[in-house]
Coordinates of C-alpha atoms in Angstrom, one line a residue:
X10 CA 0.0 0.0 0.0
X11 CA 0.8 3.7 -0.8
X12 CA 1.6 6.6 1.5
X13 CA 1.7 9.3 -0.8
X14 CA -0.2 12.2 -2.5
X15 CA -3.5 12.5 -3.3
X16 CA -4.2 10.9 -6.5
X17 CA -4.3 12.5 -10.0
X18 CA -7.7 12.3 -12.4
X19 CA -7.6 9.3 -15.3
X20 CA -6.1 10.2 -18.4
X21 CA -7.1 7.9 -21.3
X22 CA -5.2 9.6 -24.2
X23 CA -1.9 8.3 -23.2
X24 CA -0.3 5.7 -25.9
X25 CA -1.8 2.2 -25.1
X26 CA 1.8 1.4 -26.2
X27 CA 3.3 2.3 -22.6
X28 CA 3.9 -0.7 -20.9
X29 CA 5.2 -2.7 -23.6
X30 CA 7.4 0.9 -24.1
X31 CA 8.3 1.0 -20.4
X32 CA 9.6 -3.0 -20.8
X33 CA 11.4 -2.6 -23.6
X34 CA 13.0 0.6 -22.3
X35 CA 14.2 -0.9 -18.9
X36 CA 15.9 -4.4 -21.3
X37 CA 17.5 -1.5 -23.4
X38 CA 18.7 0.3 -20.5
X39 CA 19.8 -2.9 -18.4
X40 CA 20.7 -5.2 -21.2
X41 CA 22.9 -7.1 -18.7
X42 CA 21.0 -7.6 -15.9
X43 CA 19.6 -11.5 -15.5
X44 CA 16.5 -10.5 -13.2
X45 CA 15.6 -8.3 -15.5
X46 CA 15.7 -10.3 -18.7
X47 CA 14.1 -13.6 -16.5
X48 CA 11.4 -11.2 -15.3
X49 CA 10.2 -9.8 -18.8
X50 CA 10.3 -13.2 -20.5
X51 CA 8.0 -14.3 -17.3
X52 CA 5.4 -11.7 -18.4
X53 CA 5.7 -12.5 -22.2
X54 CA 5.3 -16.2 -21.7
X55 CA 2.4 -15.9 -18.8
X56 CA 0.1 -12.9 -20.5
X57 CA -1.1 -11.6 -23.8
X58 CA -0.9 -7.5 -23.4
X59 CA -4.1 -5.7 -24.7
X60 CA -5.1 -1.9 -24.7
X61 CA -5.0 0.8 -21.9
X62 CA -7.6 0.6 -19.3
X63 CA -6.9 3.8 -17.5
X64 CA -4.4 6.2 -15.9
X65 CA -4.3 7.4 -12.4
X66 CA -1.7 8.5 -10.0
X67 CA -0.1 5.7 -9.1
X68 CA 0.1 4.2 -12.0
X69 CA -1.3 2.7 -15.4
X70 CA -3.8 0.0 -16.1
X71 CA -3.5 -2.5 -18.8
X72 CA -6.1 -5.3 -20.0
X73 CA -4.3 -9.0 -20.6
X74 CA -5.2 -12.1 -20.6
X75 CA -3.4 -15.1 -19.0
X76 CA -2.4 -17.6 -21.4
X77 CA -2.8 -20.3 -19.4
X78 CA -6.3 -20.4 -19.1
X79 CA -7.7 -17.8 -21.3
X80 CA -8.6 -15.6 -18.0
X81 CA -9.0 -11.8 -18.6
X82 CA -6.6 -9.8 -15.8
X83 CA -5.5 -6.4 -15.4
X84 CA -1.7 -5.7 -15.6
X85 CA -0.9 -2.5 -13.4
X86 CA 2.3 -0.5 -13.7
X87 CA 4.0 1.5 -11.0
X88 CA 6.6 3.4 -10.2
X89 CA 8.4 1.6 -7.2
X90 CA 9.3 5.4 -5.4
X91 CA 5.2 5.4 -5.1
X92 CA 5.5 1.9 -3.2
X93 CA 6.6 2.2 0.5
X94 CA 4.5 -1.2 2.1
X95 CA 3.5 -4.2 0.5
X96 CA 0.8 -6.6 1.6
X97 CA -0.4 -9.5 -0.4
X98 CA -1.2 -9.2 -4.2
X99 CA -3.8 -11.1 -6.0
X100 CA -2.4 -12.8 -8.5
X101 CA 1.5 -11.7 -8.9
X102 CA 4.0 -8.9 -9.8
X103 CA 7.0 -8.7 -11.8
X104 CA 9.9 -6.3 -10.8
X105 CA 11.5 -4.1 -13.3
X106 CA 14.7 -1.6 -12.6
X107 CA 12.4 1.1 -12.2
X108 CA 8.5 0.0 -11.9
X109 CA 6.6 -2.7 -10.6
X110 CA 4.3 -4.7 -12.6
X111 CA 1.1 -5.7 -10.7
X112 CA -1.3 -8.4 -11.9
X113 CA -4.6 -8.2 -11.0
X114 CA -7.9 -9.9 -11.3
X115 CA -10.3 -8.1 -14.1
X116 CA -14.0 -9.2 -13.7
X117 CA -15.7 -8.8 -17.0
X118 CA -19.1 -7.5 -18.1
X119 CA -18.5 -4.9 -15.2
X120 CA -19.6 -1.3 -14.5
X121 CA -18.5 1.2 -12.0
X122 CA -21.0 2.4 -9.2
X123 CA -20.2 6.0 -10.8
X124 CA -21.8 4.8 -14.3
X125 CA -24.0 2.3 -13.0
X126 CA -25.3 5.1 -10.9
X127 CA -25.7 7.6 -13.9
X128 CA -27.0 5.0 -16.3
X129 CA -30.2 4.8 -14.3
X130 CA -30.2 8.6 -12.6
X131 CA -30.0 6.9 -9.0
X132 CA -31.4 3.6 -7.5
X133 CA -34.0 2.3 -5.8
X134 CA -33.9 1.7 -2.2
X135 CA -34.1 -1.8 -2.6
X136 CA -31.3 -2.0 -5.5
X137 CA -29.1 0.7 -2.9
X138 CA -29.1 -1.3 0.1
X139 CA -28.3 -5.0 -1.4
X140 CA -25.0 -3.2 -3.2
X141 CA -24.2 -0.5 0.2
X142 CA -24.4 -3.9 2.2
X143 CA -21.7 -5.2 0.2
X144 CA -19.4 -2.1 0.1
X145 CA -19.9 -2.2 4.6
X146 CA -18.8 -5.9 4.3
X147 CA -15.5 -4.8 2.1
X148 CA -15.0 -1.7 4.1
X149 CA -15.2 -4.3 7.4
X150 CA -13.1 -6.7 6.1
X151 CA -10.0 -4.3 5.2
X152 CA -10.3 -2.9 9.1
X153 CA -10.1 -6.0 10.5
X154 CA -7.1 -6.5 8.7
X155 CA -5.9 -3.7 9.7
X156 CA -6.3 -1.6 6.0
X157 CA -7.4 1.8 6.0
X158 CA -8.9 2.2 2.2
X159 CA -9.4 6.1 2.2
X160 CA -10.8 6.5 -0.8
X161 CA -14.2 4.9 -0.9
X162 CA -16.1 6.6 -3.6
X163 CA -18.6 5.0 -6.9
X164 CA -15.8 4.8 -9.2
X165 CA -13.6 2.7 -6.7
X166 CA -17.1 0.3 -6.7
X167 CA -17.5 -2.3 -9.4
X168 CA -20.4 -3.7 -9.9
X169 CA -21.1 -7.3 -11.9
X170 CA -23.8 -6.2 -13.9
X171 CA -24.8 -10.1 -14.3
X172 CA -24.9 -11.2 -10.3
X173 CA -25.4 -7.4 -8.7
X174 CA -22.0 -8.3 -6.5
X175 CA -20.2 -5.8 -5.6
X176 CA -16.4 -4.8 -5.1
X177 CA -14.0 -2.1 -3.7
X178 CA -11.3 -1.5 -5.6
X179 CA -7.9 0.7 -6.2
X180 CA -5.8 0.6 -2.7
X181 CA -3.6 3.2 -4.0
X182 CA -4.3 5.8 -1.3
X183 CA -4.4 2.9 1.9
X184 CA -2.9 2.8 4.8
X185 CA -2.6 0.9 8.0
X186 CA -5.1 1.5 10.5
X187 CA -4.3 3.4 13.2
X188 CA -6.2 4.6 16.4
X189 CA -4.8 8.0 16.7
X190 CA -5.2 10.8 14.2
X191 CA -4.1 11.0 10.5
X192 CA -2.4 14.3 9.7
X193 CA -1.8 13.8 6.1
X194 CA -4.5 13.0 3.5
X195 CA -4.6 10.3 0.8
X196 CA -7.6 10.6 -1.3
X197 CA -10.2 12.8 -3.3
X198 CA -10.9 16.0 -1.8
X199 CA -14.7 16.1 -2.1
X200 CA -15.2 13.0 0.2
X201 CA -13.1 14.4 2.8
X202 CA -14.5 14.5 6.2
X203 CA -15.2 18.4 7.3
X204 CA -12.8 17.9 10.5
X205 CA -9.9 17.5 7.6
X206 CA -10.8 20.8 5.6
X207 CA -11.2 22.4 9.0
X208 CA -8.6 21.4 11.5
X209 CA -6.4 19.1 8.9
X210 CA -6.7 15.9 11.6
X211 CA -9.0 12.9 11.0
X212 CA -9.4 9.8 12.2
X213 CA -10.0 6.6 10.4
X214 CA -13.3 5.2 11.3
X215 CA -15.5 8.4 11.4
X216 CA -13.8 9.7 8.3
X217 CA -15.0 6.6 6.4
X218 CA -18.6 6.7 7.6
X219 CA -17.9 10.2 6.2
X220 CA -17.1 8.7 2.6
X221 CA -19.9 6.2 2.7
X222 CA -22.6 8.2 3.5
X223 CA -22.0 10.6 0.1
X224 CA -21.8 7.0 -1.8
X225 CA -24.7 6.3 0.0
X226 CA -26.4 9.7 -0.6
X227 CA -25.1 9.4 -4.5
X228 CA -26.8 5.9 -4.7
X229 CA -30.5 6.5 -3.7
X230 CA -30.5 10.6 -5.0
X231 CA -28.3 10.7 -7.8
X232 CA -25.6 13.2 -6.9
X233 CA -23.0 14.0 -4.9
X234 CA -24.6 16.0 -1.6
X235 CA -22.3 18.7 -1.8
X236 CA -21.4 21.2 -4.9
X237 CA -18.3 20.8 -6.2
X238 CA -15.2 23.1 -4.3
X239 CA -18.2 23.9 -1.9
X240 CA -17.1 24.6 1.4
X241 CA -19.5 22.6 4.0
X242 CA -20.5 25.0 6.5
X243 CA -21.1 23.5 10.2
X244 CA -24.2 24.6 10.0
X245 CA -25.1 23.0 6.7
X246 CA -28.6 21.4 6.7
X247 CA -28.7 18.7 4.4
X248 CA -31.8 18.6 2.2
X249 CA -32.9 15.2 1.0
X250 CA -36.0 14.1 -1.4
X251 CA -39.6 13.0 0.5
X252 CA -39.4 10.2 -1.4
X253 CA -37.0 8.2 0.5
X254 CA -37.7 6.4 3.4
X255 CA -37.9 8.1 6.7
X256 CA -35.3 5.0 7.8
X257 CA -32.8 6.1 4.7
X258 CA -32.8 9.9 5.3
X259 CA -31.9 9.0 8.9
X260 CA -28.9 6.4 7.8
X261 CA -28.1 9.2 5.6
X262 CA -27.8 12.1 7.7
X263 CA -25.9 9.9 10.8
X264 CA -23.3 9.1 8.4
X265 CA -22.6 13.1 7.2
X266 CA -23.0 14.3 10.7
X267 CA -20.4 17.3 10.9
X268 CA -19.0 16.4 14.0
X269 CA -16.9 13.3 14.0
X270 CA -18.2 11.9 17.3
X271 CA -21.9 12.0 16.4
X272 CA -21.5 9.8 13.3
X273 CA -22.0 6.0 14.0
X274 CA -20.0 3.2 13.9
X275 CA -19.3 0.4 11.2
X276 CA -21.0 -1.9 13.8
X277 CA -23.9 0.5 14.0
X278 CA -24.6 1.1 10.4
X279 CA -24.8 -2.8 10.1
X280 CA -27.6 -2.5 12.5
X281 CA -29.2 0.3 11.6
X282 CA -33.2 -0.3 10.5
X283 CA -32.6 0.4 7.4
X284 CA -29.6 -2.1 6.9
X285 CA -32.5 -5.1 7.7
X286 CA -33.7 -7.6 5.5
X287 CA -30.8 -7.5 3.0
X288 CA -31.4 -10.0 0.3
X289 CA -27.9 -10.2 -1.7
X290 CA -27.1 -12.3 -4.9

C-alpha cells in the first residue's frame, strides 16, 4: 500500500503502447542484468498485453489475458518510489529496474458504481441497500485486517452487472489502520470529512462513515450532496428528497453528521433499520 499524495484524475489519451514501451525501455537500458531479462520473459510467456484501461496516480492499467487459461486480468504499472508497504497481491508482480508490474484480477461485463449510478439517474432503495451492504462488508473486512482504504467513492465500486456483487477497488491511497489521528491526507478531496478541511486531523473510522454516507447519498438521489469546491458549512442542513424512506434519510444524515463523534459506527450502520432484510445475490 501507498503513503503518498493524493491521486491524479484518469487520463485515457496516453499511448496504449506504454507498458510494452516501459519494458522494452528498462531491457534497453539494463541489457545485462539476468532478473531483468528472467522477469520480462516471465510476463511474455504468462500474459497476452491488450489496450490501456486507464491512468491514475499511481500508475497505469492494462487489460491482458493469461495464457494459461484464457482468464482476462489487469496488468498495473507502478513506479516503485510510489510503493513504500506491501501486503499480499492477488495474482503476482514482476519487478523491473524502475516499476513494478502488478497483476490483477479483471472481472468482465462490469460497470463502475459511478456509471452504474448515472445510467439509471439513481437507484431504488431496494437496489441501494443490497449493493451498500456489500461495500460495509469490504469496508469491514480491510479494518479488521488492519487496512485503511481512504478512498471509498462510486468509481472505486465495481459492480457485476450479471450477479449485482459488488467490489471495492484501487488501494492506491491505503494505509494501516491506526487509532490516533491522521495528519496527512490520501484521497479525493470532495469526500473528505469536514474535520480535515477544517482542522487538517481525522481519524479513520469516522472519516470513512464520512465517505460512505456521500456514496450512500449518491446511490439513492443521484448526486453528490455537496457542490463541487463547496465549502461545507457547520451549519449545513442537508436537504434530502420526501421520497426516501424516513429510515434512509436517517442512515443518511448519521453518516454526514459534521462532528466526527456523532456519526455512527461500522457496527452501528450494520444495524441500523434500514440495513435489515438485505437480500444479496
Amino acid at each position: 500500500m501507498a503513503e503518498g499524495p493524493e491521486p491524479a484524475s484518469e487520463d485515457f489519451s496516453i499511448c496504449t503502447d506504454e507498458l510494452h514501451e516501459g519494458i522494452e525501455s528498462s531491457s534497453s537500458k539494463f541489457a545485462d542484468d539476468t532478473k531483468l531479462g528472467k522477469a520480462q520473459q516471465r510476463l511474455k510467456e504468462r500474459y497476452r498485453l491488450g489496450s490501456l484501461l486507464g491512468r491514475g496516480g499511481f500508475g497505469s492499467v492494462f487489460a491482458a489475458t493469461r495464457l494459461s487459461d484464457g482468464a482476462p486480468v489487469a496488468i498495473k504499472r507502478v513506479p516503485q518510489n510510489r510503493v513504500h508497504h506491501w501486503g499480499e497481491l492477488l495474482l503476482e508482480w514482476v519487478e523491473l529496474p524502475n516499476d513494478i508490474l502488478m497483476v490483477l484480477e479483471r472481472p468482465e461485463h462490469c460497470q463502475d458504481l459511478h456509471h452504474f449510478i448515472r445510467a439509471r439517474g439513481f437507484l431504488s432503495e431496494g437496489v441501494a441497500r443490497q449493493l451498500f451492504h456489500q461495500v460495509l462488508e469490504a469496508v469491514w473486512h480491510c479494518t479488521s485486517c488492519g487496512v485503511l482504504h481512504r478512498d471509498i467513492k462510486p468509481e472505486n465500486i465495481l459492480v457485476d452487472l450479471a450477479t449485482g456483487q459488488a467490489k471495492l477497488l484501487d488501494f492506491g491511497c491505503g494505509t494501516y489502520l491506526q487509532e490516533a489521528a491522521y495528519t496527512h491526507f490520501a484521497g479525493t478531496p470532495s469526500y473528505s470529512p469536514p474535520e480535515w478541511t477544517r482542522f487538517g486531523w481525522y481519524y479513520g473510522e469516522p472519516a470513512t462513515i464520512w465517505s460512505l454516507g456521500i456514496v450512500l447519498h449518491q446511490m439513492v438521489c443521484g448526486e453528490h450532496p455537496f457542490r463541487r469546491d463547496q465549502n461545507i458549512s457547520w451549519d449545513h442542513q442537508l436537504s434530502l428528497p420526501q421520497r426516501l424512506s424516513p429510515e434512509c434519510q436517517d442512515l443518511i444524515r448519521q453518516c454526514l453528521s459534521m462532528l466526527d463523534v456523532e456519526r455512527p459506527s461500522l457496527e452501528e450502520v450494520f444495524c441500523h433499520p434500514w440495513m435489515q432484510d438485505i437480500h444479496l445475490p
